[in-house]
Amino acid sequence: MLPQRLAEIVEDFRLCQGREKLELLLQYAESLPTLPDHLKEHLNEMEAVPECMTPVSVMAEWQENGAIFHFAVPAESPTVRGYAAIIAEGLRGATPEEILNLPSDFYIAMGLQDVVTSQRLNGMAAIVAHVKRLALVRLEQMNKPS
Amino acid sequence: MTTEQYAHPEVLVETEWLAQHLHDPNLRIVESDEDPLLYDTGHIPGAVKVDWFTTLQDPVRRDFINQQQFEALCSSLGIANDTTVIFYGDKNNWFACYAFWLFEYYGHEHLRILNGGRQKWLQEARPITREVPVYPPTDYRAKPPKRDIRAFREDVFRHIETGGALVDVRSPQEYTGELLHMPNYPQEGAMRGGHIQGAVNIPWAMAINPEDGTFKLPQALRDLYQGKGITPDREVIAYCRIGERSSHTWFVLKYLLGYPQVRNYDGSWTEWGNLVGAPIEKGAGPS
């Protein structure tokens, strides 16, 4: 089961054909919010996603109604910006459990492998693996006896 | 002070020159990037896009587009047989060189690389646009593939036997066998890590000035390759993982240094590292 917004995004991509998939990904790339001011000065403290070929930093803020992920991705890597925006929007408000239960290959249903190489698709896998790790850390903190 | 010239200086154009010739009807500017969306975020006015994966590869065979497909591609981009084609792209022109190599493979005669590529153009705050141009189709006629710039695996076996020079342009960790892919990239693609027997390791990016993406000057390039025994009197084959990074080194050796006999082995490590019976080595150097 995917969180509802992420399921909608996957479906939107699935319905796009060929070039439309890239155009939609570009829309996401351009929608990636700039970092909120309170994080800009903490860019060095954000965690880098080590598997990504593009320098990607991510920070999770956990609120009562779930996660907010903030990403920093260079402008010259619009594909990775697109992935980051999909994850940020699709998992907004998700609980740590929902994130951990995310199937690691959910994005295959989007069909991006028709328009980008498998190698580029692994950037998405790396981001997903990384937000799962952040969710796991959060869960451990929550379960720690205070 | 005069600067020593490259062996074939005519294959490079500088950003300033291109800025003055953007509307020359005999030119076609082609952007070829690693990131498939980068062109769409803004490109040099008048430039068309080729994507190395979706445009230059056959979707079924593991091979490039064939001669007829190449003719159709050039025609659709408004490239005629006498058009001068100028390639540029991201990642220090890595995929620009790949496209250049394929165009030479099919016999196009007027090919250039924009020195510094996308990086330098943007650093100099030169104009970019999102307008995607459309050009009238041409009646393009390609030549049969130029085999002497492309090595297949049987050529590599023969090359090892005859003591030809092999340049592995991947990262040192891929060369030694520690990694099966570039650092920070997912590990995939070959059953074994290491390098082709006898190959020396000269990572492709060492030919570039990182501050503006331009090629290093001739003497620095000569020192780099000749210092490792890659000399112009030898036949040279360059390879990497799938033949993209090595097309960059192929360009440097053939056009900037004028080596007479250089081929790109595009099967590269994804083929050789999986090939039954192919001799490989592990570790820091050729034995």
Tab-separated table of N, CA and C in Angstrom, chain B residues 167-272:
chain	number	residue	atom	x	y	z
B	167	VAL	N	43.757	1.713	-22.564
B	167	VAL	CA	43.534	2.721	-21.526
B	167	VAL	C	42.180	2.466	-20.877
B	168	ASP	N	42.206	2.248	-19.583
B	168	ASP	CA	40.982	2.119	-18.805
B	168	ASP	C	40.716	3.491	-18.201
B	169	VAL	N	39.623	4.140	-18.605
B	169	VAL	CA	39.405	5.537	-18.189
B	169	VAL	C	38.458	5.644	-16.996
B	170	ARG	N	38.155	4.507	-16.371
B	170	ARG	CA	37.240	4.535	-15.220
B	170	ARG	C	37.970	5.044	-13.972
B	171	SER	N	37.218	5.128	-12.894
B	171	SER	CA	37.800	5.568	-11.624
B	171	SER	C	38.778	4.505	-11.120
B	172	PRO	N	39.750	4.918	-10.299
B	172	PRO	CA	40.720	3.946	-9.789
B	172	PRO	C	40.057	2.767	-9.063
B	173	GLN	N	38.968	3.004	-8.348
B	173	GLN	CA	38.322	1.908	-7.614
B	173	GLN	C	37.667	0.893	-8.543
B	174	GLU	N	37.185	1.359	-9.684
B	174	GLU	CA	36.629	0.415	-10.657
B	174	GLU	C	37.765	-0.380	-11.299
B	175	TYR	N	38.867	0.309	-11.559
B	175	TYR	CA	40.008	-0.317	-12.216
B	175	TYR	C	40.588	-1.450	-11.366
B	176	THR	N	40.762	-1.184	-10.069
B	176	THR	CA	41.371	-2.209	-9.213
B	176	THR	C	40.434	-3.380	-8.973
B	177	GLY	N	39.136	-3.150	-9.139
B	177	GLY	CA	38.184	-4.216	-8.891
B	177	GLY	C	37.466	-4.079	-7.564
B	178	GLU	N	37.788	-2.991	-6.867
B	178	GLU	CA	37.131	-2.761	-5.579
B	178	GLU	C	35.641	-2.463	-5.788
B	179	LEU	N	35.343	-1.715	-6.846
B	179	LEU	CA	33.962	-1.373	-7.166
B	179	LEU	C	33.620	-1.855	-8.567
B	180	LEU	N	32.329	-2.123	-8.779
B	180	LEU	CA	31.890	-2.505	-10.120
B	180	LEU	C	31.309	-1.318	-10.880
B	181	HIS	N	31.374	-0.149	-10.263
B	181	HIS	CA	30.782	1.017	-10.909
B	181	HIS	C	31.479	2.242	-10.344
B	182	MET	N	31.157	3.412	-10.880
B	182	MET	CA	31.783	4.627	-10.380
B	182	MET	C	31.489	4.812	-8.897
B	183	PRO	N	32.401	5.454	-8.178
B	183	PRO	CA	32.085	5.773	-6.787
B	183	PRO	C	30.797	6.583	-6.750
B	184	ASN	N	29.991	6.324	-5.781
B	184	ASN	CA	28.711	7.001	-5.589
B	184	ASN	C	27.637	6.587	-6.599
B	185	TYR	N	27.944	5.657	-7.479
B	185	TYR	CA	26.919	5.121	-8.354
B	185	TYR	C	26.535	3.745	-7.811
B	186	PRO	N	25.349	3.281	-8.125
B	186	PRO	CA	24.990	1.931	-7.677
B	186	PRO	C	25.935	0.894	-8.272
B	187	GLN	N	26.177	-0.144	-7.530
B	187	GLN	CA	27.075	-1.200	-7.995
B	187	GLN	C	26.295	-2.171	-8.874
B	188	GLU	N	26.610	-2.197	-10.104
B	188	GLU	CA	25.855	-3.053	-11.017
B	188	GLU	C	26.657	-3.256	-12.303
B	189	GLY	N	26.214	-4.165	-13.112
B	189	GLY	CA	26.691	-4.183	-14.484
B	189	GLY	C	27.641	-5.300	-14.857
B	190	ALA	N	28.488	-5.783	-13.967
B	190	ALA	CA	29.420	-6.841	-14.372
B	190	ALA	C	29.548	-7.849	-13.234
B	191	MET	N	29.834	-9.085	-13.637
B	191	MET	CA	29.963	-10.163	-12.659
B	191	MET	C	31.223	-9.997	-11.820
B	192	ARG	N	32.272	-9.462	-12.456
B	192	ARG	CA	33.554	-9.368	-11.752
B	192	ARG	C	34.080	-7.940	-11.825
B	193	GLY	N	34.897	-7.585	-10.836
B	193	GLY	CA	35.546	-6.292	-10.884
B	193	GLY	C	36.990	-6.457	-11.321
B	194	GLY	N	37.574	-5.388	-11.869
B	194	GLY	CA	38.960	-5.442	-12.325
B	194	GLY	C	39.088	-4.715	-13.636
B	195	HIS	N	40.149	-5.028	-14.382
B	195	HIS	CA	40.350	-4.363	-15.670
B	195	HIS	C	40.830	-5.362	-16.720
B	196	ILE	N	40.805	-4.957	-17.962
B	196	ILE	CA	41.277	-5.804	-19.055
B	196	ILE	C	42.777	-5.996	-18.902
B	197	GLN	N	43.232	-7.216	-19.156
B	197	GLN	CA	44.651	-7.523	-19.003
B	197	GLN	C	45.526	-6.505	-19.745
B	198	GLY	N	46.456	-5.913	-19.014
B	198	GLY	CA	47.410	-4.989	-19.632
B	198	GLY	C	46.974	-3.539	-19.668
B	199	ALA	N	45.739	-3.257	-19.280
B	199	ALA	CA	45.256	-1.872	-19.381
B	199	ALA	C	45.854	-0.997	-18.285
B	200	VAL	N	46.167	0.250	-18.631
B	200	VAL	CA	46.593	1.218	-17.613
B	200	VAL	C	45.415	2.132	-17.300
B	201	ASN	N	45.418	2.672	-16.095
B	201	ASN	CA	44.294	3.467	-15.616
B	201	ASN	C	44.594	4.960	-15.724
B	202	ILE	N	43.848	5.650	-16.597
B	202	ILE	CA	43.933	7.116	-16.680
B	202	ILE	C	42.500	7.637	-16.720
B	203	PRO	N	41.932	7.993	-15.552
B	203	PRO	CA	40.536	8.429	-15.530
B	203	PRO	C	40.271	9.569	-16.511
B	204	TRP	N	39.149	9.512	-17.208
B	204	TRP	CA	38.845	10.443	-18.293
B	204	TRP	C	38.900	11.897	-17.842
B	205	ALA	N	38.438	12.167	-16.604
B	205	ALA	CA	38.311	13.563	-16.178
B	205	ALA	C	39.664	14.229	-15.981
B	206	MET	N	40.753	13.447	-15.991
B	206	MET	CA	42.071	14.049	-15.819
B	206	MET	C	42.473	14.905	-17.021
B	207	ALA	N	41.730	14.776	-18.117
B	207	ALA	CA	42.029	15.595	-19.298
B	207	ALA	C	41.368	16.975	-19.247
B	208	ILE	N	40.701	17.263	-18.147
B	208	ILE	CA	39.851	18.464	-18.062
B	208	ILE	C	40.346	19.407	-16.970
B	209	ASN	N	40.221	20.708	-17.217
B	209	ASN	CA	40.409	21.698	-16.155
B	209	ASN	C	39.094	21.822	-15.395
B	210	PRO	N	39.064	21.392	-14.138
B	210	PRO	CA	37.768	21.352	-13.454
B	210	PRO	C	37.109	22.723	-13.275
B	211	GLU	N	37.923	23.800	-13.249
B	211	GLU	CA	37.305	25.092	-12.944
B	211	GLU	C	36.398	25.604	-14.053
B	212	ASP	N	36.689	25.297	-15.318
B	212	ASP	CA	35.777	25.759	-16.376
B	212	ASP	C	35.393	24.668	-17.376
B	213	GLY	N	35.832	23.430	-17.137
B	213	GLY	CA	35.427	22.329	-17.998
B	213	GLY	C	36.160	22.265	-19.332
B	214	THR	N	37.143	23.134	-19.556
B	214	THR	CA	37.873	23.086	-20.829
B	214	THR	C	38.914	21.962	-20.808
B	215	PHE	N	39.373	21.602	-21.990
B	215	PHE	CA	40.431	20.591	-22.079
B	215	PHE	C	41.761	21.186	-21.615
B	216	LYS	N	42.582	20.332	-21.012
B	216	LYS	CA	43.925	20.782	-20.638
B	216	LYS	C	44.746	21.081	-21.893
B	217	LEU	N	45.818	21.822	-21.727
B	217	LEU	CA	46.662	22.207	-22.866
B	217	LEU	C	47.486	20.998	-23.341
B	218	PRO	N	47.987	21.069	-24.584
B	218	PRO	CA	48.629	19.896	-25.198
B	218	PRO	C	49.737	19.268	-24.349
B	219	GLN	N	50.607	20.106	-23.771
B	219	GLN	CA	51.735	19.513	-23.045
B	219	GLN	C	51.259	18.733	-21.816
B	220	ALA	N	50.275	19.273	-21.128
B	220	ALA	CA	49.745	18.588	-19.943
B	220	ALA	C	49.090	17.265	-20.350
B	221	LEU	N	48.390	17.290	-21.486
B	221	LEU	CA	47.736	16.061	-21.954
B	221	LEU	C	48.785	15.020	-22.353
B	222	ARG	N	49.818	15.482	-23.057
B	222	ARG	CA	50.873	14.552	-23.492
B	222	ARG	C	51.546	13.912	-22.280
B	223	ASP	N	51.844	14.747	-21.292
B	223	ASP	CA	52.478	14.211	-20.078
B	223	ASP	C	51.587	13.161	-19.419
B	224	LEU	N	50.304	13.455	-19.399
B	224	LEU	CA	49.353	12.567	-18.741
B	224	LEU	C	49.362	11.173	-19.380
B	225	TYR	N	49.274	11.123	-20.712
B	225	TYR	CA	49.146	9.822	-21.377
B	225	TYR	C	50.503	9.168	-21.612
B	226	GLN	N	51.465	9.963	-22.085
B	226	GLN	CA	52.766	9.358	-22.380
B	226	GLN	C	53.472	8.909	-21.116
B	227	GLY	N	53.197	9.614	-20.008
B	227	GLY	CA	53.767	9.222	-18.730
B	227	GLY	C	53.331	7.838	-18.294
B	228	LYS	N	52.231	7.370	-18.866
B	228	LYS	CA	51.733	6.024	-18.531
B	228	LYS	C	51.933	5.053	-19.692
B	229	GLY	N	52.777	5.437	-20.642
B	229	GLY	CA	53.098	4.517	-21.737
B	229	GLY	C	52.104	4.510	-22.885
B	230	ILE	N	51.160	5.437	-22.870
B	230	ILE	CA	50.194	5.519	-23.970
B	230	ILE	C	50.772	6.512	-24.979
B	231	THR	N	51.563	5.993	-25.904
B	231	THR	CA	52.315	6.836	-26.829
B	231	THR	C	51.734	6.748	-28.238
B	232	PRO	N	51.992	7.781	-29.060
B	232	PRO	CA	51.338	7.824	-30.377
B	232	PRO	C	51.807	6.745	-31.352
B	233	ASP	N	52.940	6.111	-31.078
B	233	ASP	CA	53.411	5.063	-31.997
B	233	ASP	C	52.663	3.748	-31.792
B	234	ARG	N	51.857	3.662	-30.739
B	234	ARG	CA	51.141	2.417	-30.463
B	234	ARG	C	49.686	2.519	-30.911
B	235	GLU	N	49.108	1.363	-31.226
B	235	GLU	CA	47.662	1.336	-31.439
B	235	GLU	C	47.005	1.378	-30.072
B	236	VAL	N	45.976	2.227	-29.934
B	236	VAL	CA	45.365	2.438	-28.619
B	236	VAL	C	43.891	2.061	-28.659
B	237	ILE	N	43.454	1.357	-27.628
B	237	ILE	CA	42.019	1.141	-27.422
B	237	ILE	C	41.667	1.703	-26.046
B	238	ALA	N	40.609	2.528	-26.004
B	238	ALA	CA	40.121	3.074	-24.738
B	238	ALA	C	38.788	2.411	-24.403
B	239	TYR	N	38.566	2.187	-23.119
B	239	TYR	CA	37.282	1.631	-22.701
B	239	TYR	C	36.932	2.162	-21.322
B	240	CYS	N	35.644	1.994	-20.961
B	240	CYS	CA	35.206	2.367	-19.610
B	240	CYS	C	34.186	1.348	-19.161
B	241	ARG	N	32.965	1.769	-18.863
B	241	ARG	CA	31.945	0.811	-18.442
B	241	ARG	C	31.017	0.458	-19.599
B	242	ILE	N	30.515	1.482	-20.295
B	242	ILE	CA	29.683	1.213	-21.467
B	242	ILE	C	30.132	2.024	-22.678
B	243	GLY	N	31.314	2.607	-22.638
B	243	GLY	CA	31.844	3.266	-23.831
B	243	GLY	C	31.552	4.747	-23.921
B	244	GLU	N	30.982	5.334	-22.865
B	244	GLU	CA	30.678	6.776	-22.955
B	244	GLU	C	31.868	7.597	-22.477
B	245	ARG	N	32.367	7.283	-21.271
B	245	ARG	CA	33.515	8.038	-20.771
B	245	ARG	C	34.729	7.847	-21.694
B	246	SER	N	34.856	6.649	-22.276
B	246	SER	CA	36.039	6.405	-23.110
B	246	SER	C	35.960	7.117	-24.451
B	247	SER	N	34.753	7.500	-24.893
B	247	SER	CA	34.692	8.286	-26.132
B	247	SER	C	35.315	9.668	-25.883
B	248	HIS	N	35.258	10.122	-24.649
B	248	HIS	CA	35.905	11.386	-24.280
B	248	HIS	C	37.420	11.260	-24.432
B	249	THR	N	37.980	10.174	-23.908
B	249	THR	CA	39.429	9.948	-24.032
B	249	THR	C	39.820	9.692	-25.484
B	250	TRP	N	38.954	8.965	-26.205
B	250	TRP	CA	39.187	8.750	-27.641
B	250	TRP	C	39.344	10.092	-28.348
B	251	PHE	N	38.458	11.032	-28.031
B	251	PHE	CA	38.509	12.357	-28.655
B	251	PHE	C	39.820	13.072	-28.315
B	252	VAL	N	40.201	12.996	-27.042
B	252	VAL	CA	41.428	13.688	-26.614
B	252	VAL	C	42.639	13.117	-27.348
B	253	LEU	N	42.747	11.791	-27.379
B	253	LEU	CA	43.932	11.166	-27.993
B	253	LEU	C	43.953	11.401	-29.496
B	254	LYS	N	42.798	11.213	-30.138
B	254	LYS	CA	42.784	11.288	-31.598
B	254	LYS	C	42.873	12.726	-32.095
B	255	TYR	N	42.080	13.620	-31.503
B	255	TYR	CA	41.985	14.968	-32.079
B	255	TYR	C	42.854	16.011	-31.382
B	256	LEU	N	42.975	15.914	-30.067
B	256	LEU	CA	43.771	16.948	-29.406
B	256	LEU	C	45.250	16.606	-29.461
B	257	LEU	N	45.584	15.292	-29.385
B	257	LEU	CA	46.992	14.908	-29.445
B	257	LEU	C	47.396	14.300	-30.782
B	258	GLY	N	46.446	13.981	-31.635
B	258	GLY	CA	46.778	13.520	-32.976
B	258	GLY	C	47.310	12.095	-33.062
B	259	TYR	N	46.951	11.252	-32.114
B	259	TYR	CA	47.363	9.837	-32.211
B	259	TYR	C	46.727	9.226	-33.456
B	260	PRO	N	47.498	8.519	-34.274
B	260	PRO	CA	46.943	8.059	-35.546
B	260	PRO	C	45.974	6.879	-35.431
B	261	GLN	N	46.090	6.092	-34.390
B	261	GLN	CA	45.311	4.846	-34.354
B	261	GLN	C	44.665	4.685	-32.972
B	262	VAL	N	43.454	5.190	-32.830
B	262	VAL	CA	42.754	5.102	-31.537
B	262	VAL	C	41.340	4.577	-31.768
B	263	ARG	N	40.973	3.596	-31.000
B	263	ARG	CA	39.610	3.067	-31.093
B	263	ARG	C	38.931	3.096	-29.730
B	264	ASN	N	37.611	3.199	-29.770
B	264	ASN	CA	36.798	3.146	-28.557
B	264	ASN	C	36.145	1.768	-28.496
B	265	TYR	N	36.333	1.075	-27.368
B	265	TYR	CA	35.688	-0.237	-27.177
B	265	TYR	C	34.399	-0.004	-26.397
B	266	ASP	N	33.286	0.128	-27.120
B	266	ASP	CA	32.049	0.519	-26.439
B	266	ASP	C	31.399	-0.631	-25.673
B	267	GLY	N	31.783	-1.863	-25.984
B	267	GLY	CA	31.302	-2.975	-25.154
B	267	GLY	C	31.794	-2.809	-23.730
B	268	SER	N	33.052	-2.356	-23.634
B	268	SER	CA	33.667	-1.931	-22.373
B	268	SER	C	33.475	-2.952	-21.244
B	269	TRP	N	33.544	-2.454	-19.998
B	269	TRP	CA	33.613	-3.405	-18.889
B	269	TRP	C	32.322	-4.200	-18.697
B	270	THR	N	31.172	-3.611	-19.058
B	270	THR	CA	29.936	-4.399	-18.895
B	270	THR	C	29.975	-5.633	-19.785
B	271	GLU	N	30.669	-5.574	-20.915
B	271	GLU	CA	30.806	-6.764	-21.747
B	271	GLU	C	31.984	-7.612	-21.271
B	272	TRP	N	33.157	-7.003	-21.155
B	272	TRP	CA	34.381	-7.768	-20.856
B	272	TRP	C	34.304	-8.431	-19.472
